[in-house]
Structure formats: C-alpha cells, structure tokens
C-alpha cells in the first residue's frame, strides 16, 4: 500500500512538472516595452492651434532622466519613471505631473495635471517621436523679426499693451515653414521663450504660429500679417482666448516693462514703516518686528511657487543676499499660494527653497484669492504683478518697489533688472 502511494505521488509530481513546462510564460504577450528614449514632440490643443514642446528622455543609472524643451529653453523634470507602458514625469516645483501611455510604438497619449486656484486641472497631451525637419530654401516672404507692440482688450474696456520681440531664421524648412522664436513682455515679466514658424497658409496669406508649454504657461500665439504691415490674431490658453493686434514698435523704451516696473505699485504713505508677516517652514509666526529685521535694510519679495517669473528672480535674490548680507541686508519672501492648505503650501515652499538653495526666510503669507493682498498688505496700492519686490531702508520705510521680473529670455532687459536691483540694494544699505 505504501509503495502504491509513493508511486501515485510520483506520478502526480511528474504531471505537475510537465504542465508547468508546457504553460506559457506569465509575461508572454505582455512583454514590457523598452524605455522610450530619445526626443519626443508633445502637443496640447487650444482654440488658437497646438501648443508644441519637446521632451528628451535619456538613460540614467537604472532609470531615466527627462528634460522639457522649448526651442533653446531646457527645463529638467524633477523625476521620470517608466513602468513598461506609462511614462510619468514630475515637475515638483509646480506640483505638476505629465503622463503618457504608449498606445502604439509611435504614439503616447496622456495628460498634464496640476493644482490651480480653481482646482485640479487635467490637460490632454499627445507625444510622438521627434522628426527632424529637412532644410529648404531661403525665405523671401514677410518677417516677424523685431520689436512689436501688442494690443489686447483689458478690463473695463482698457487696452493692455505688451511689448513683444521676435527672431526669425533666414531659411525655411522643406515644408516651407521658417523657424521663429520670441517673447511677450507684460509688466509682470515675460512669457519665457515661445517658438514656432512663419509660413504661407493655403490661402497664400503670410501666417505665424508660436507656442510654449513650461508647466505653468500653456500659450498659443496665432495670427496673420495684414496688408498694412500690422498683425492680427489670437492668444490662447487651454480655456480662454483673446484677440490681439500688433504694430511694429518704434519706441521700445515706452513699452519696455522694466520702465514701468518702478511705478506700477506704490504705498499709501511712504513715511510709515512697511508691515508684513506670515509663518515660516516650522509654522512659526514672523513679522517686520522680528529681531532679525531690526535696523536692517530689507528686501520683501512677494511671490508664488507657481510663478515662472518668480523662479527666474529667485537666483538673483540669492546672489544679492550672499553679496550684501554681511553688510546688513535681510531678504524675506512672502509666498501667496493657490490653495488654503498650509501643509501643502509649506511643502511647495520647501521644494522652491531647496531648488535654489535659498537661505533667507520664506513665509507663507496668504493665497492668490481675490482680496488677499489687500487684506494682508493693506499699505500697497495697485498691486498687479508676481513677483513684486519691495526695498525697505533701515527704518523699515519703502524706498522703492519693483513690479514683475524680466527673465533670461529677455536678454538685455534681464541684465538691466539685475543692475537696478543691485543699485536699489546698495541704496537701502546706505552705500
């Protein structure tokens, strides 16, 4: 009986082995795709046409790294992961996530999601492998190159004027499109580098289309050259679109946002010490009467971690702090965030601070909700730009206010704003 049982067990074991050897692999038919290395072209649809951008994916150790590309503007993602089917790219400093699911070897579909003051926004995104455009012939058509003054409808029927500057190449690609880059420069700073092309559309009109996606901006600039040499078109984001007209700017100085930056915002009474406050990363309350600011020249920076121009300004503030701190300079950042969620907001401030290695204090001062600036900084008049930088003398009184910040894409203006901030710092130090 024992021998029969042993024989029976042996037969069962042999059958199991045979079945296992004949069974398909657990991953057969489900083989994970290789990491989608290389350059990909991304697009987001708007009412004014596609917003185009690039993504570069490279192996890094056991994982991958990713860079967001707008022409020559390169912006590293905080992290990148690939699970065999889905690409996940994080922009921690904007609390944003881009995902792309491989739907074919030549296409990924997904979305960009981020928290805004109106809630979580989900923007559809398409990614396809980048294809180089073959060179064509010299362009003899109209050019967008140069300085323009854009006019858009504003609140209460008032026109909004914006300076724009473009550079256009001399040679078209084989598809007849001429590469062009440019920036829009409102008082708040600049849009960052837009990129696109000038070309003749199917009706024979000279047309242009530029765009930018950087984790915050989703902009499409689309328009036509008019017979009188002016421009007309639409500036659109994912949910809104405004018409514009533009003329070549003969007097760039009058439209230079840096020229307006010193007069946009003021205080009700410059004789009174400026009052500010908030909570630091440890949730400790700090205000203008705190010991660290006593008898010091102080730069107060009103910003948001969601603001690209604030990110452009942060390294410059850090340079000023390191250069003049030993001479009596203090800097304090006042963050105004999208949400009424202190834990989340303090986390984003910590990410922002670490990204630039900032050592001066940053306070959570409020949200971007309507009326918050008036409530928390009631001395200000006509606040209208993030960032806004306030220079206080050693008595705590306002010496100057600079609205907005012209970033690296503005070239000479970027150098000008740095020189002005350095000069104002020396003035409040009494040098």
mmCIF file of N, CA, C and O in Angstrom, residues 36-76:
data_model
loop_
_atom_site.group_PDB
_atom_site.id
_atom_site.type_symbol
_atom_site.label_atom_id
_atom_site.label_comp_id
_atom_site.label_asym_id
_atom_site.label_seq_id
_atom_site.Cartn_x
_atom_site.Cartn_y
_atom_site.Cartn_z
ATOM 1 N N UNK A 36 11.197 54.523 -23.732
ATOM 2 C CA UNK A 36 11.097 55.329 -24.960
ATOM 3 C C UNK A 36 12.146 56.440 -25.000
ATOM 4 O O UNK A 36 11.840 57.622 -24.882
ATOM 5 N N UNK A 37 13.414 56.060 -25.172
ATOM 6 C CA UNK A 37 14.497 57.028 -25.155
ATOM 7 C C UNK A 37 14.425 57.944 -26.376
ATOM 8 O O UNK A 37 13.761 57.660 -27.356
ATOM 9 N N UNK A 38 15.153 59.041 -26.269
ATOM 10 C CA UNK A 38 15.264 59.950 -27.389
ATOM 11 C C UNK A 38 14.359 61.157 -27.265
ATOM 12 O O UNK A 38 13.867 61.489 -26.188
ATOM 13 N N UNK A 39 14.146 61.841 -28.377
ATOM 14 C CA UNK A 39 13.373 63.080 -28.399
ATOM 15 C C UNK A 39 11.946 62.812 -28.859
ATOM 16 O O UNK A 39 11.714 62.090 -29.828
ATOM 17 N N UNK A 40 11.008 63.428 -28.141
ATOM 18 C CA UNK A 40 9.583 63.307 -28.462
ATOM 19 C C UNK A 40 8.994 64.697 -28.629
ATOM 20 O O UNK A 40 9.395 65.640 -27.949
ATOM 21 N N UNK A 41 8.043 64.807 -29.545
ATOM 22 C CA UNK A 41 7.327 66.063 -29.761
ATOM 23 C C UNK A 41 5.977 65.978 -29.076
ATOM 24 O O UNK A 41 5.190 65.049 -29.326
ATOM 25 N N UNK A 42 5.735 66.947 -28.196
ATOM 26 C CA UNK A 42 4.471 66.980 -27.483
ATOM 27 C C UNK A 42 3.553 68.049 -28.039
ATOM 28 O O UNK A 42 4.005 69.044 -28.603
ATOM 29 N N UNK A 43 2.250 67.843 -27.872
ATOM 30 C CA UNK A 43 1.289 68.846 -28.312
ATOM 31 C C UNK A 43 0.084 68.872 -27.390
ATOM 32 O O UNK A 43 -0.339 67.850 -26.863
ATOM 33 N N UNK A 44 -0.427 70.095 -27.189
ATOM 34 C CA UNK A 44 -1.646 70.343 -26.427
ATOM 35 C C UNK A 44 -2.525 71.217 -27.304
ATOM 36 O O UNK A 44 -2.064 72.213 -27.864
ATOM 37 N N UNK A 45 -3.788 70.885 -27.432
ATOM 38 C CA UNK A 45 -4.669 71.623 -28.310
ATOM 39 C C UNK A 45 -5.290 72.829 -27.609
ATOM 40 O O UNK A 45 -5.679 72.750 -26.448
ATOM 41 N N UNK A 46 -5.362 73.953 -28.328
ATOM 42 C CA UNK A 46 -6.068 75.143 -27.862
ATOM 43 C C UNK A 46 -6.909 75.676 -29.016
ATOM 44 O O UNK A 46 -6.796 75.199 -30.156
ATOM 45 N N UNK A 47 -7.733 76.677 -28.729
ATOM 46 C CA UNK A 47 -8.564 77.259 -29.779
ATOM 47 C C UNK A 47 -7.751 78.026 -30.810
ATOM 48 O O UNK A 47 -8.251 78.342 -31.887
ATOM 49 N N UNK A 48 -6.487 78.330 -30.491
ATOM 50 C CA UNK A 48 -5.607 79.026 -31.428
ATOM 51 C C UNK A 48 -4.559 78.087 -32.016
ATOM 52 O O UNK A 48 -3.515 78.513 -32.492
ATOM 53 N N UNK A 49 -4.849 76.794 -31.995
ATOM 54 C CA UNK A 49 -3.921 75.820 -32.552
ATOM 55 C C UNK A 49 -3.111 75.118 -31.478
ATOM 56 O O UNK A 49 -3.259 75.377 -30.281
ATOM 57 N N UNK A 50 -2.253 74.211 -31.909
ATOM 58 C CA UNK A 50 -1.483 73.390 -30.980
ATOM 59 C C UNK A 50 -0.432 74.193 -30.237
ATOM 60 O O UNK A 50 0.172 75.112 -30.786
ATOM 61 N N UNK A 51 -0.244 73.808 -28.985
ATOM 62 C CA UNK A 51 0.920 74.236 -28.212
ATOM 63 C C UNK A 51 1.939 73.111 -28.338
ATOM 64 O O UNK A 51 1.661 71.965 -27.953
ATOM 65 N N UNK A 52 3.093 73.409 -28.892
ATOM 66 C CA UNK A 52 4.102 72.391 -29.174
ATOM 67 C C UNK A 52 5.298 72.529 -28.234
ATOM 68 O O UNK A 52 5.698 73.640 -27.887
ATOM 69 N N UNK A 53 5.864 71.410 -27.846
ATOM 70 C CA UNK A 53 7.031 71.384 -26.980
ATOM 71 C C UNK A 53 7.769 70.076 -27.206
ATOM 72 O O UNK A 53 7.272 69.174 -27.902
ATOM 73 N N UNK A 54 8.954 69.973 -26.660
ATOM 74 C CA UNK A 54 9.732 68.751 -26.791
ATOM 75 C C UNK A 54 10.035 68.124 -25.450
ATOM 76 O O UNK A 54 10.043 68.797 -24.416
ATOM 77 N N UNK A 55 10.272 66.825 -25.462
ATOM 78 C CA UNK A 55 10.721 66.099 -24.275
ATOM 79 C C UNK A 55 11.889 65.211 -24.689
ATOM 80 O O UNK A 55 11.796 64.469 -25.675
ATOM 81 N N UNK A 56 12.981 65.316 -23.963
ATOM 82 C CA UNK A 56 14.146 64.472 -24.210
ATOM 83 C C UNK A 56 14.281 63.467 -23.078
ATOM 84 O O UNK A 56 14.320 63.850 -21.908
ATOM 85 N N UNK A 57 14.362 62.194 -23.427
ATOM 86 C CA UNK A 57 14.478 61.115 -22.450
ATOM 87 C C UNK A 57 15.818 60.411 -22.630
ATOM 88 O O UNK A 57 16.190 60.043 -23.755
ATOM 89 N N UNK A 58 16.554 60.261 -21.525
ATOM 90 C CA UNK A 58 17.867 59.624 -21.573
ATOM 91 C C UNK A 58 17.999 58.623 -20.432
ATOM 92 O O UNK A 58 17.450 58.839 -19.343
ATOM 93 N N UNK A 59 18.754 57.528 -20.659
ATOM 94 C CA UNK A 59 19.012 56.587 -19.557
ATOM 95 C C UNK A 59 19.825 57.271 -18.466
ATOM 96 O O UNK A 59 20.704 58.086 -18.750
ATOM 97 N N UNK A 60 19.525 56.938 -17.227
ATOM 98 C CA UNK A 60 20.268 57.477 -16.088
ATOM 99 C C UNK A 60 20.301 56.395 -15.002
ATOM 100 O O UNK A 60 19.308 56.173 -14.311
ATOM 101 N N UNK A 61 21.465 55.738 -14.866
ATOM 102 C CA UNK A 61 21.561 54.636 -13.925
ATOM 103 C C UNK A 61 20.603 53.534 -14.319
ATOM 104 O O UNK A 61 20.591 53.078 -15.463
ATOM 105 N N UNK A 62 19.747 53.139 -13.377
ATOM 106 C CA UNK A 62 18.742 52.118 -13.661
ATOM 107 C C UNK A 62 17.421 52.730 -14.137
ATOM 108 O O UNK A 62 16.445 52.003 -14.351
ATOM 109 N N UNK A 63 17.390 54.060 -14.270
ATOM 110 C CA UNK A 63 16.156 54.726 -14.653
ATOM 111 C C UNK A 63 16.360 55.636 -15.844
ATOM 112 O O UNK A 63 17.194 55.387 -16.722
ATOM 113 N N UNK A 64 15.610 56.724 -15.876
ATOM 114 C CA UNK A 64 15.703 57.674 -16.968
ATOM 115 C C UNK A 64 15.657 59.100 -16.410
ATOM 116 O O UNK A 64 15.200 59.325 -15.287
ATOM 117 N N UNK A 65 16.148 60.030 -17.199
ATOM 118 C CA UNK A 65 16.012 61.456 -16.886
ATOM 119 C C UNK A 65 15.244 62.099 -18.026
ATOM 120 O O UNK A 65 15.214 61.590 -19.146
ATOM 121 N N UNK A 66 14.622 63.236 -17.738
ATOM 122 C CA UNK A 66 13.799 63.883 -18.750
ATOM 123 C C UNK A 66 13.976 65.395 -18.680
ATOM 124 O O UNK A 66 14.156 65.968 -17.604
ATOM 125 N N UNK A 67 13.910 66.037 -19.861
ATOM 126 C CA UNK A 67 14.037 67.483 -19.970
ATOM 127 C C UNK A 67 12.890 67.997 -20.833
ATOM 128 O O UNK A 67 12.586 67.422 -21.890
ATOM 129 N N UNK A 68 12.264 69.076 -20.384
ATOM 130 C CA UNK A 68 11.227 69.757 -21.145
ATOM 131 C C UNK A 68 11.894 70.824 -22.003
ATOM 132 O O UNK A 68 12.678 71.630 -21.496
ATOM 133 N N UNK A 69 11.591 70.841 -23.307
ATOM 134 C CA UNK A 69 12.313 71.691 -24.254
ATOM 135 C C UNK A 69 11.353 72.639 -24.970
ATOM 136 O O UNK A 69 10.327 72.207 -25.522
ATOM 137 N N UNK A 70 11.672 73.930 -24.934
ATOM 138 C CA UNK A 70 11.005 74.933 -25.757
ATOM 139 C C UNK A 70 12.089 75.675 -26.517
ATOM 140 O O UNK A 70 12.730 76.573 -25.968
ATOM 141 N N UNK A 71 12.352 75.240 -27.753
ATOM 142 C CA UNK A 71 13.448 75.782 -28.555
ATOM 143 C C UNK A 71 14.764 75.605 -27.785
ATOM 144 O O UNK A 71 15.138 74.486 -27.446
ATOM 145 N N UNK A 72 15.451 76.697 -27.439
ATOM 146 C CA UNK A 72 16.718 76.591 -26.714
ATOM 147 C C UNK A 72 16.530 76.569 -25.199
ATOM 148 O O UNK A 72 17.497 76.442 -24.458
ATOM 149 N N UNK A 73 15.303 76.696 -24.748
ATOM 150 C CA UNK A 73 14.986 76.705 -23.321
ATOM 151 C C UNK A 73 14.816 75.268 -22.835
ATOM 152 O O UNK A 73 13.933 74.552 -23.295
ATOM 153 N N UNK A 74 15.667 74.851 -21.894
ATOM 154 C CA UNK A 74 15.662 73.476 -21.406
ATOM 155 C C UNK A 74 15.363 73.472 -19.901
ATOM 156 O O UNK A 74 16.022 74.152 -19.131
ATOM 157 N N UNK A 75 14.382 72.672 -19.502
ATOM 158 C CA UNK A 75 13.880 72.667 -18.136
ATOM 159 C C UNK A 75 13.810 71.222 -17.639
ATOM 160 O O UNK A 75 12.941 70.454 -18.050
ATOM 161 N N UNK A 76 14.709 70.804 -16.761
ATOM 162 C CA UNK A 76 14.697 69.415 -16.289
ATOM 163 C C UNK A 76 13.428 69.093 -15.493
ATOM 164 O O UNK A 76 12.944 69.909 -14.711
#
